[in-house]
CSV table of C-alpha atoms in Angstrom, one decimal:
chain,number,residue,atom,x,y,z
W,51,MET,CA,188.7,273.4,-49.0
W,52,GLU,CA,185.5,275.3,-48.1
W,53,PHE,CA,186.1,279.0,-48.0
W,54,ASP,CA,184.7,281.3,-45.2
W,55,PRO,CA,182.5,283.9,-47.1
W,56,THR,CA,183.4,286.5,-44.5
W,57,GLN,CA,187.1,286.6,-45.5
W,58,PRO,CA,188.8,287.1,-48.8
W,59,LYS,CA,189.9,283.8,-50.3
W,60,TRP,CA,193.5,284.9,-50.7
W,61,VAL,CA,193.7,285.6,-46.9
W,62,GLN,CA,192.5,282.1,-46.1
W,63,ILE,CA,194.9,280.5,-48.6
W,64,VAL,CA,197.8,282.5,-47.0
W,65,ASP,CA,196.8,281.1,-43.6
W,66,VAL,CA,196.9,277.5,-45.0
W,67,ILE,CA,200.3,278.0,-46.6
W,68,ARG,CA,201.6,279.7,-43.5
W,69,ARG,CA,200.5,276.7,-41.4
W,70,ARG,CA,202.2,274.3,-43.9
W,71,ILE,CA,205.4,276.2,-43.6
W,72,ALA,CA,205.2,276.4,-39.8
W,73,THR,CA,204.6,272.6,-39.4
W,74,GLY,CA,207.4,271.7,-41.8
W,75,GLU,CA,205.1,270.3,-44.5
W,76,TYR,CA,206.7,272.9,-46.8
W,77,ALA,CA,210.4,272.9,-45.9
W,78,ALA,CA,212.9,275.5,-46.9
W,79,HIS,CA,213.4,275.6,-50.7
W,80,HIS,CA,210.0,273.9,-51.3
W,81,LEU,CA,208.6,275.2,-54.6
W,82,ILE,CA,205.4,277.2,-54.2
W,83,SER,CA,203.9,276.7,-57.6
W,84,GLU,CA,201.3,279.3,-58.6
W,85,ALA,CA,199.7,276.8,-61.1
W,86,GLN,CA,199.5,274.1,-58.4
W,87,LEU,CA,197.9,276.5,-55.9
W,88,GLN,CA,195.4,277.7,-58.5
W,89,GLN,CA,194.4,274.1,-59.2
W,90,GLU,CA,194.4,273.0,-55.5
W,91,PHE,CA,192.2,275.8,-54.3
W,92,GLY,CA,190.2,276.4,-57.4
W,93,VAL,CA,190.9,280.1,-57.6
W,94,ALA,CA,192.0,282.6,-60.3
W,95,ARG,CA,195.6,283.4,-61.0
W,96,VAL,CA,195.1,286.9,-59.7
W,97,THR,CA,194.1,285.4,-56.3
W,98,VAL,CA,197.2,283.3,-56.2
W,99,ARG,CA,199.4,286.3,-57.1
W,100,LYS,CA,197.9,288.1,-54.0
W,101,VAL,CA,198.8,285.0,-51.9
W,102,THR,CA,202.4,284.9,-53.1
W,103,ALA,CA,202.8,288.7,-52.7
W,104,ALA,CA,201.5,288.5,-49.0
W,105,LEU,CA,203.9,285.5,-48.3
W,106,ARG,CA,206.8,287.4,-49.8
W,107,ALA,CA,206.0,290.5,-47.8
W,108,GLU,CA,206.0,288.3,-44.6
W,109,GLY,CA,209.4,286.9,-45.6
W,110,LEU,CA,208.1,283.4,-45.8
W,111,ILE,CA,208.9,282.9,-49.5
W,112,VAL,CA,211.5,284.2,-51.9
W,113,THR,CA,210.7,284.6,-55.6
W,114,THR,CA,213.5,284.3,-58.2
W,115,PRO,CA,212.6,285.5,-61.7
W,116,GLY,CA,212.5,282.7,-64.2
W,117,MET,CA,212.7,280.1,-61.4
W,118,GLY,CA,209.7,280.5,-59.2
W,119,SER,CA,208.8,281.0,-55.5
W,120,PHE,CA,210.4,279.0,-52.8
W,121,VAL,CA,210.0,278.7,-49.0
W,122,ALA,CA,212.6,280.9,-47.4
W,123,LYS,CA,215.2,279.6,-45.0
W,124,ARG,CA,214.2,280.2,-41.4
């Protein structure tokens, strides 16, 4: 993915994940792996943490300590 230099990377990644959830590519209970996102988008762990925090704030994902982050039921 090529990033738009006028927007923060984490915002652009949130948009991608939001689209994947909306289209059903990521169904309910799909694991949102921080390590996988870090590798896929080539960003630092702190960037991925901003992504998951934003998705959690929107109610799109739920994080369970010790288990991970999953797409929330609609």
